[in-house]
PDB file of C-alpha atoms in Angstrom:
ATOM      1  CA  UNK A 197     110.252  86.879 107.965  1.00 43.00           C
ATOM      2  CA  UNK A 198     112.594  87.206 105.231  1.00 49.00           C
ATOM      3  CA  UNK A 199     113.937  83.438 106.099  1.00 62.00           C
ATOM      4  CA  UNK A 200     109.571  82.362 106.022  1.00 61.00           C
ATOM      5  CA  UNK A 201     109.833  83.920 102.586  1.00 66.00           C
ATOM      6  CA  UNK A 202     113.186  81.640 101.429  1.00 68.00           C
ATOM      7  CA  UNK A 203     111.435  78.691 103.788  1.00 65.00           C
ATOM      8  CA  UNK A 204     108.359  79.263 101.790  1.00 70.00           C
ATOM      9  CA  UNK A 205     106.269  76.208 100.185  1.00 73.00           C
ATOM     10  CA  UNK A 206     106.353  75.584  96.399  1.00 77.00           C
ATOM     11  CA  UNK A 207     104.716  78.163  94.104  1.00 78.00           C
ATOM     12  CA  UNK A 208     104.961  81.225  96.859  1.00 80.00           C
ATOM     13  CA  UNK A 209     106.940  83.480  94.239  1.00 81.00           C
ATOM     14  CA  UNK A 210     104.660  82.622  91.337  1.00 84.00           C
ATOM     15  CA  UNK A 211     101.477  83.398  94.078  1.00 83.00           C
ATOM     16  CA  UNK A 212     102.752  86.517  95.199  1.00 83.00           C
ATOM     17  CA  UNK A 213     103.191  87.351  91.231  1.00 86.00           C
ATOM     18  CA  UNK A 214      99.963  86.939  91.110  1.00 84.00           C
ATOM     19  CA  UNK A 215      98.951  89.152  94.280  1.00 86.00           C
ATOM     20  CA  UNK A 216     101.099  91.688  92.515  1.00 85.00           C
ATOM     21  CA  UNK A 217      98.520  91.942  89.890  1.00 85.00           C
ATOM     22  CA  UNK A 218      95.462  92.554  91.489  1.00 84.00           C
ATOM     23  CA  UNK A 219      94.394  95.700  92.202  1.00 83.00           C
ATOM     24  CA  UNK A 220      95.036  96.653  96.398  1.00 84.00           C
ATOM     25  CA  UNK A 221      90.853  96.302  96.573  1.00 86.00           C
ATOM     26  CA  UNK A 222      91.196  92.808  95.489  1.00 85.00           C
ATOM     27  CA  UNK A 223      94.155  92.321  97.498  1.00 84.00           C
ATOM     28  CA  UNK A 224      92.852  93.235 100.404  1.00 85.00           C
ATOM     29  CA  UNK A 225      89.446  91.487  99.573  1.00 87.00           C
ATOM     30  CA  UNK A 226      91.244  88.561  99.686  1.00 88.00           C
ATOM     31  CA  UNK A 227      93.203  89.004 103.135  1.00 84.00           C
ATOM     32  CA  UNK A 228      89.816  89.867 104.633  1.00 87.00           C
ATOM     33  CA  UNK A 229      88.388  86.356 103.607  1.00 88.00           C
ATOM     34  CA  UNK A 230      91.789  84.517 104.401  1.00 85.00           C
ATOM     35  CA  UNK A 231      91.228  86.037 107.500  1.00 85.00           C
ATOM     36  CA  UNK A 232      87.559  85.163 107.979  1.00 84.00           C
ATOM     37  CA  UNK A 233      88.905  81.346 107.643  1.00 83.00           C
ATOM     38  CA  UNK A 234      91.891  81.559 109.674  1.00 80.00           C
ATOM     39  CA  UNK A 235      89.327  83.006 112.541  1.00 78.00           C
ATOM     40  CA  UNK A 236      87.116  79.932 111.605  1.00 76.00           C
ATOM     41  CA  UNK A 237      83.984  82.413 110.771  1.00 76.00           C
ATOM     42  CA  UNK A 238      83.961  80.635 107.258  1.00 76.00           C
ATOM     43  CA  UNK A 239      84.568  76.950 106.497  1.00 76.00           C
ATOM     44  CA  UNK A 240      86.673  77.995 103.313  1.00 79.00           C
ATOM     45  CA  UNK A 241      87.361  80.420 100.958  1.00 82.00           C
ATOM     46  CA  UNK A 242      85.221  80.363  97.936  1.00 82.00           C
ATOM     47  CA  UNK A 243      87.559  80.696  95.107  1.00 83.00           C
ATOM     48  CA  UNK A 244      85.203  80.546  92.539  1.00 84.00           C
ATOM     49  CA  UNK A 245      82.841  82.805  94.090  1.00 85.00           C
ATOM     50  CA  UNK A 246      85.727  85.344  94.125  1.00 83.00           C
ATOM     51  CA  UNK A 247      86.966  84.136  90.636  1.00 82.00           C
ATOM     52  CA  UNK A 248      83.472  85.177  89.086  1.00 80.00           C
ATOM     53  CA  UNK A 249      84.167  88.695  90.565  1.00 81.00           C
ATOM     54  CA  UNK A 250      87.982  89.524  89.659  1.00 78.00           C
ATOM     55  CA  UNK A 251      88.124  87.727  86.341  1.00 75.00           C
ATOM     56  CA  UNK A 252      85.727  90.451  84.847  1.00 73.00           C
ATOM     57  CA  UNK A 253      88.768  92.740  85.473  1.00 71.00           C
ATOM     58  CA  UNK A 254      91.384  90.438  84.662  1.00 68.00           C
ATOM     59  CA  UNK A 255      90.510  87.968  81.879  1.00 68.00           C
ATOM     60  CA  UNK A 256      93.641  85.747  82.507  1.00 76.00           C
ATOM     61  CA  UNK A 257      93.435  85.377  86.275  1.00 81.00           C
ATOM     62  CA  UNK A 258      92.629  81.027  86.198  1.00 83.00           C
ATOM     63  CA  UNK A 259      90.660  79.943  89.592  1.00 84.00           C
ATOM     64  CA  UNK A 260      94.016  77.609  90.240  1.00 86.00           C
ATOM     65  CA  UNK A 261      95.936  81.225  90.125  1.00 85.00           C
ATOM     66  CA  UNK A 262      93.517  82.697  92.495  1.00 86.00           C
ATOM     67  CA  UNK A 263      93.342  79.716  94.855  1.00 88.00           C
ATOM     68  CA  UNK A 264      97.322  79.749  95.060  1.00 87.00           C
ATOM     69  CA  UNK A 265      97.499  83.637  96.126  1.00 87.00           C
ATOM     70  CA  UNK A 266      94.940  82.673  98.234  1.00 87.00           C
ATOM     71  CA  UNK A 267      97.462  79.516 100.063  1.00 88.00           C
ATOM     72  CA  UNK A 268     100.185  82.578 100.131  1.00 85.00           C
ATOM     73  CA  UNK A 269      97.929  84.628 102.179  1.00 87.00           C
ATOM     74  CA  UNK A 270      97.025  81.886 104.229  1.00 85.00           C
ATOM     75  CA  UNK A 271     100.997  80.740 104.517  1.00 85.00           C
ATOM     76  CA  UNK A 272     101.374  84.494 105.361  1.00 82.00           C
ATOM     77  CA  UNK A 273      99.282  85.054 107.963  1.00 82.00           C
ATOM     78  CA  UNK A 274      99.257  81.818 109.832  1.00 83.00           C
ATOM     79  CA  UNK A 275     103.637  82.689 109.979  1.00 80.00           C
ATOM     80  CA  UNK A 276     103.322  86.056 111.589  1.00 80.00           C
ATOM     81  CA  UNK A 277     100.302  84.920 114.044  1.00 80.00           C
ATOM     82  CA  UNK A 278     103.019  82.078 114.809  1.00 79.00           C
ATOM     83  CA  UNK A 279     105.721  85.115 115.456  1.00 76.00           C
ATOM     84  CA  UNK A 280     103.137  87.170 117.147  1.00 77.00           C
ATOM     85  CA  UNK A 281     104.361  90.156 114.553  1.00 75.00           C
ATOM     86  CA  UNK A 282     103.141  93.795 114.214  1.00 82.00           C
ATOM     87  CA  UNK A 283     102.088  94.691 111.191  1.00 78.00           C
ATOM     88  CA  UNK A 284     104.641  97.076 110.901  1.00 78.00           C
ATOM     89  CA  UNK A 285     106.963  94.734 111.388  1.00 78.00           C
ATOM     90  CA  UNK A 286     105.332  92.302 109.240  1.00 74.00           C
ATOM     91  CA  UNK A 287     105.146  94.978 106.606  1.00 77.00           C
ATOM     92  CA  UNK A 288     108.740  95.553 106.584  1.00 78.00           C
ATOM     93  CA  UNK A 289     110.154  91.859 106.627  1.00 74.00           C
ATOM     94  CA  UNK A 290     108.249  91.317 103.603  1.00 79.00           C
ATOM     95  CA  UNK A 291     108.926  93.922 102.116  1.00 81.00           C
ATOM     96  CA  UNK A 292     112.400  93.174 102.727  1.00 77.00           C
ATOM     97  CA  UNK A 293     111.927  90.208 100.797  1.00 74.00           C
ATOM     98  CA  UNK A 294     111.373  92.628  97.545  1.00 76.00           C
ATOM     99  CA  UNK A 295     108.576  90.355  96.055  1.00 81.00           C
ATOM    100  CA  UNK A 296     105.794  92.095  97.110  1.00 81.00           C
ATOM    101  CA  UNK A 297     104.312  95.090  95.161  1.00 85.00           C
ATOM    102  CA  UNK A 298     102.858  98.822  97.277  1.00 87.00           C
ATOM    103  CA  UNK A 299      99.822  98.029  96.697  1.00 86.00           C
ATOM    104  CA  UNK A 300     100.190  94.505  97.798  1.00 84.00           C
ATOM    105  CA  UNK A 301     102.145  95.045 100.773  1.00 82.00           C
ATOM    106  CA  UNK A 302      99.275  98.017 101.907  1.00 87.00           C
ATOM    107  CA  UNK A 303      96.533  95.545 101.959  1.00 87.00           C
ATOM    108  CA  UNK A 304      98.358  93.119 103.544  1.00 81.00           C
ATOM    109  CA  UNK A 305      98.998  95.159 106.300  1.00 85.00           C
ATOM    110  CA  UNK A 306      95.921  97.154 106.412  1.00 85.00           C
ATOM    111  CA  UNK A 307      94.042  93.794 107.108  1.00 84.00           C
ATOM    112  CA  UNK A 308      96.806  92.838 109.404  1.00 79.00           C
ATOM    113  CA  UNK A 309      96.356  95.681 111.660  1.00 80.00           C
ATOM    114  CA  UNK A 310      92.596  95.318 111.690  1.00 81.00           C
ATOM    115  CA  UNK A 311      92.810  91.485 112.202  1.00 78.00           C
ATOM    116  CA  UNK A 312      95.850  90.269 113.072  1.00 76.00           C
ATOM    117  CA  UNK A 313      95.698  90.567 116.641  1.00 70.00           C
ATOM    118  CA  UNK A 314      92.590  88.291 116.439  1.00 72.00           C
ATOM    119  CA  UNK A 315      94.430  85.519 115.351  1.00 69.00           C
ATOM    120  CA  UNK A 316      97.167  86.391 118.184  1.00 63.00           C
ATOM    121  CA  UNK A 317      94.526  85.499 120.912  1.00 59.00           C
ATOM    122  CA  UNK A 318      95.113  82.457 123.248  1.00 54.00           C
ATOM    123  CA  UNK A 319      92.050  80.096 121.771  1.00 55.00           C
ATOM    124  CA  UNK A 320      92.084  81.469 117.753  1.00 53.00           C
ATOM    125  CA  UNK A 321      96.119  80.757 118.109  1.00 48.00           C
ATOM    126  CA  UNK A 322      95.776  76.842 119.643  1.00 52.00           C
ATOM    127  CA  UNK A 323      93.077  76.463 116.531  1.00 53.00           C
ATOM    128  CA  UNK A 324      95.064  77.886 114.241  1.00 51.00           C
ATOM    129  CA  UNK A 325      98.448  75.923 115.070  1.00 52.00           C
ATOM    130  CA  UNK A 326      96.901  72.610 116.227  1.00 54.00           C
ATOM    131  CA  UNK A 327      94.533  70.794 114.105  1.00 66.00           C
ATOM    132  CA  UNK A 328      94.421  68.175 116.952  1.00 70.00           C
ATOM    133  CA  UNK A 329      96.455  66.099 119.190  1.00 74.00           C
ATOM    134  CA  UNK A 330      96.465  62.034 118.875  1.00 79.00           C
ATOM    135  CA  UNK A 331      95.037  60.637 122.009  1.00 83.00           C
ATOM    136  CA  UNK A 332      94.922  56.503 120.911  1.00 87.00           C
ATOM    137  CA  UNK A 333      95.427  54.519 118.550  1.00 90.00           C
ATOM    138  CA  UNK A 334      94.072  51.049 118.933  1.00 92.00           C
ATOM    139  CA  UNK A 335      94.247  48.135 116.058  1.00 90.00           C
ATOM    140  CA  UNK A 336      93.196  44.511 115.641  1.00 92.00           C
ATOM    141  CA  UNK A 337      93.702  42.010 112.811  1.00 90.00           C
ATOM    142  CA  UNK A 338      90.896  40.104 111.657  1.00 88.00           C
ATOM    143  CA  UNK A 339      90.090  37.458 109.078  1.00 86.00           C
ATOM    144  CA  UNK A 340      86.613  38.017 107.519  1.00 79.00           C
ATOM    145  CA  UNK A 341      85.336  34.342 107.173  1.00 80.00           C
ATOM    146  CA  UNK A 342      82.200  35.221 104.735  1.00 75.00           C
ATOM    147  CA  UNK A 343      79.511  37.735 103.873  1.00 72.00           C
ATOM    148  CA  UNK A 344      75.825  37.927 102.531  1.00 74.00           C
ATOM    149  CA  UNK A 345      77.523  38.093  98.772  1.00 76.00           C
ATOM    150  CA  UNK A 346      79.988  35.468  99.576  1.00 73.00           C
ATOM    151  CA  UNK A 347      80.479  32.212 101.165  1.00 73.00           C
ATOM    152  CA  UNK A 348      84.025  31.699 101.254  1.00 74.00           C
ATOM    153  CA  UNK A 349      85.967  35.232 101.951  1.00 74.00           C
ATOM    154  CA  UNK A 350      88.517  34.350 104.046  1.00 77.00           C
ATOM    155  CA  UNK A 351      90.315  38.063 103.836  1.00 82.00           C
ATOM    156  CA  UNK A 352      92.388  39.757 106.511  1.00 88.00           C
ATOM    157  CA  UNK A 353      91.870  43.261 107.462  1.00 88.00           C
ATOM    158  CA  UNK A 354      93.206  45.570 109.999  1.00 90.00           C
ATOM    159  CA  UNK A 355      90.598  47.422 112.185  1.00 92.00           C
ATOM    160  CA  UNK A 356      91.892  50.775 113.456  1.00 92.00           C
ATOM    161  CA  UNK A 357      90.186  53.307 115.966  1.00 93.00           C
ATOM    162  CA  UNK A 358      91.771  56.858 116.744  1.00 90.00           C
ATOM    163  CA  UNK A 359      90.739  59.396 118.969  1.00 89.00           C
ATOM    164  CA  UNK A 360      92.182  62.763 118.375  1.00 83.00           C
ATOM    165  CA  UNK A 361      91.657  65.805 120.898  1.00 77.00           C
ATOM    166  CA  UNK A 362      90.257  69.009 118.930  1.00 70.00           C
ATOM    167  CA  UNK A 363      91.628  72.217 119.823  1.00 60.00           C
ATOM    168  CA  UNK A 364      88.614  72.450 122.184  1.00 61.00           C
ATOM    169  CA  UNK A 365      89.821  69.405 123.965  1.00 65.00           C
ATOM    170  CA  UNK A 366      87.045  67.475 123.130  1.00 75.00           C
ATOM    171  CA  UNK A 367      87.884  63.835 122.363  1.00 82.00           C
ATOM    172  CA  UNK A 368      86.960  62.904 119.202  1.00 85.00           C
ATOM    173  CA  UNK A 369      86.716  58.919 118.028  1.00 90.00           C
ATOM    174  CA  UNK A 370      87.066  57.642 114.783  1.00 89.00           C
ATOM    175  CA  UNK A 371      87.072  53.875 113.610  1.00 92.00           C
ATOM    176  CA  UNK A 372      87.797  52.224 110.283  1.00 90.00           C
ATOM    177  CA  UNK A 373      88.846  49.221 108.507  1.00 91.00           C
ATOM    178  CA  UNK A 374      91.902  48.824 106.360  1.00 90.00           C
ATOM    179  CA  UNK A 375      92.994  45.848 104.007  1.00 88.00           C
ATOM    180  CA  UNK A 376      96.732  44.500 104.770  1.00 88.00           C
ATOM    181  CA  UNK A 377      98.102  46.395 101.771  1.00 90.00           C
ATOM    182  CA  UNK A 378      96.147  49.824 102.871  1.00 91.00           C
ATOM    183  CA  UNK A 379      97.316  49.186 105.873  1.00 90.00           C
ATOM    184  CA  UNK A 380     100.863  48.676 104.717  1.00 91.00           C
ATOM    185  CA  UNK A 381     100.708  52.320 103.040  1.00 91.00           C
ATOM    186  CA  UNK A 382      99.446  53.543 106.443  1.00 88.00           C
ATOM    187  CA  UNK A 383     102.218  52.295 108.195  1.00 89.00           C
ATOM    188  CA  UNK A 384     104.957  53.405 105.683  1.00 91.00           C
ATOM    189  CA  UNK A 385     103.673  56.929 105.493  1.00 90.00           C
ATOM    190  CA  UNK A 386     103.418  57.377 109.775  1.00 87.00           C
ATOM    191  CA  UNK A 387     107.389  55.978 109.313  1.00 89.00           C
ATOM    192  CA  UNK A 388     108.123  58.527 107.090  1.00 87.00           C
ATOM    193  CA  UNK A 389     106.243  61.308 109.468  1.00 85.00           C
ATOM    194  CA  UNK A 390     108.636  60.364 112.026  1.00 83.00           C
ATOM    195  CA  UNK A 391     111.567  60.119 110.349  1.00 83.00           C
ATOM    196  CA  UNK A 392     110.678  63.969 109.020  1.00 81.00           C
ATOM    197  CA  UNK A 393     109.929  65.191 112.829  1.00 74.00           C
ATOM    198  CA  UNK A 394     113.420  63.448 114.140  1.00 77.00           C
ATOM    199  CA  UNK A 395     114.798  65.320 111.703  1.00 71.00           C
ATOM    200  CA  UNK A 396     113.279  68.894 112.381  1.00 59.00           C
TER     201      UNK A 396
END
């Protein structure tokens, strides 16, 4: 857990800083509704709702600072349901990491041993790691001749439909149109997802 620490995405440190400064209620206030969203009981978690509350005792705490402790949390807890981790364990490792504060690393792994094995179940783990899986992808080039608005159009465009499984496995079917240069971009980024995952 150590390495997730040094593997960690951009800002972590200066997210954890900010953990650090929150009292262990608010700490822990915030693990229980990371954990509410990782469980999918809440769509997301309402940082200005939770702003309101903690910026009467800190003044300086910014909605962007509270929104990127809350992405730590998330990266957090999402890495030791991946690892299947105790809290104990979990505990330690990060606390081997010597960015985390007591009070920090206490609510962390109070909510971890009240919650944690939630996330560790068969279905909440498949939802949590998969998003979906692509199914198809089906395309066609077209030329649109004209339209209502205008007689002489005579523009390409790329139609597109994708079905992606959900974690449910329920297909799911999605169609849309792209001009060549949208289309271009499209292409260029799914090139540069592969050349990433060849690389992992």
């Amino acid at each position: 857990m150590a390495d997730l620490v040094k593997a960690a995405p951009q800002g972590f440190s200066i997210a954890v800083e900010t953990l650090n400064r929150l009292s262990q209620d608010a700490v822990s206030e915030l693990c229980h509704e990371v954990m509410q969203f990782l469980q999918y009981k809440i769509g997301t978690v309402n940082v200005t709702k939770l702003h309101t509350k903690l910026s009467s005792i800190d003044g300086s705490l910014t909605p962007h600072m509270l929104q990127s402790a809350v992405n730590a949390l998330t990266y957090v807890f999402r890495a030791a349901a991946k690892a299947n981790l105790k809290s104990d364990v979990l505990s330690s490792q990060l606390k081997d990491s010597m960015s985390f504060n007591e009070g920090t690393l206490a609510a962390i792994k109070h909510s971890w041993s009240q919650q944690g094995m939630l996330l560790n179940s068969p279905d909440i783990a498949n939802q949590l790691l998969n998003i979906g899986q692509l199914v198809d992808i089906q395309w066609k080039l077209g030329v649109s001749i004209s339209s209502d608005s205008c007689r002489n159009l005579n523009s390409p465009y790329v139609a597109m439909t994708i079905k992606v499984a959900d974690p449910s496995g329920q297909l799911v079917t999605r169609s849309f149109e792209l001009s060549i240069p949208e289309f271009q971009n499209f292409s260029r980024q799914m090139k540069e997802m592969a050349n990433v995952l060849d690389s992992v």
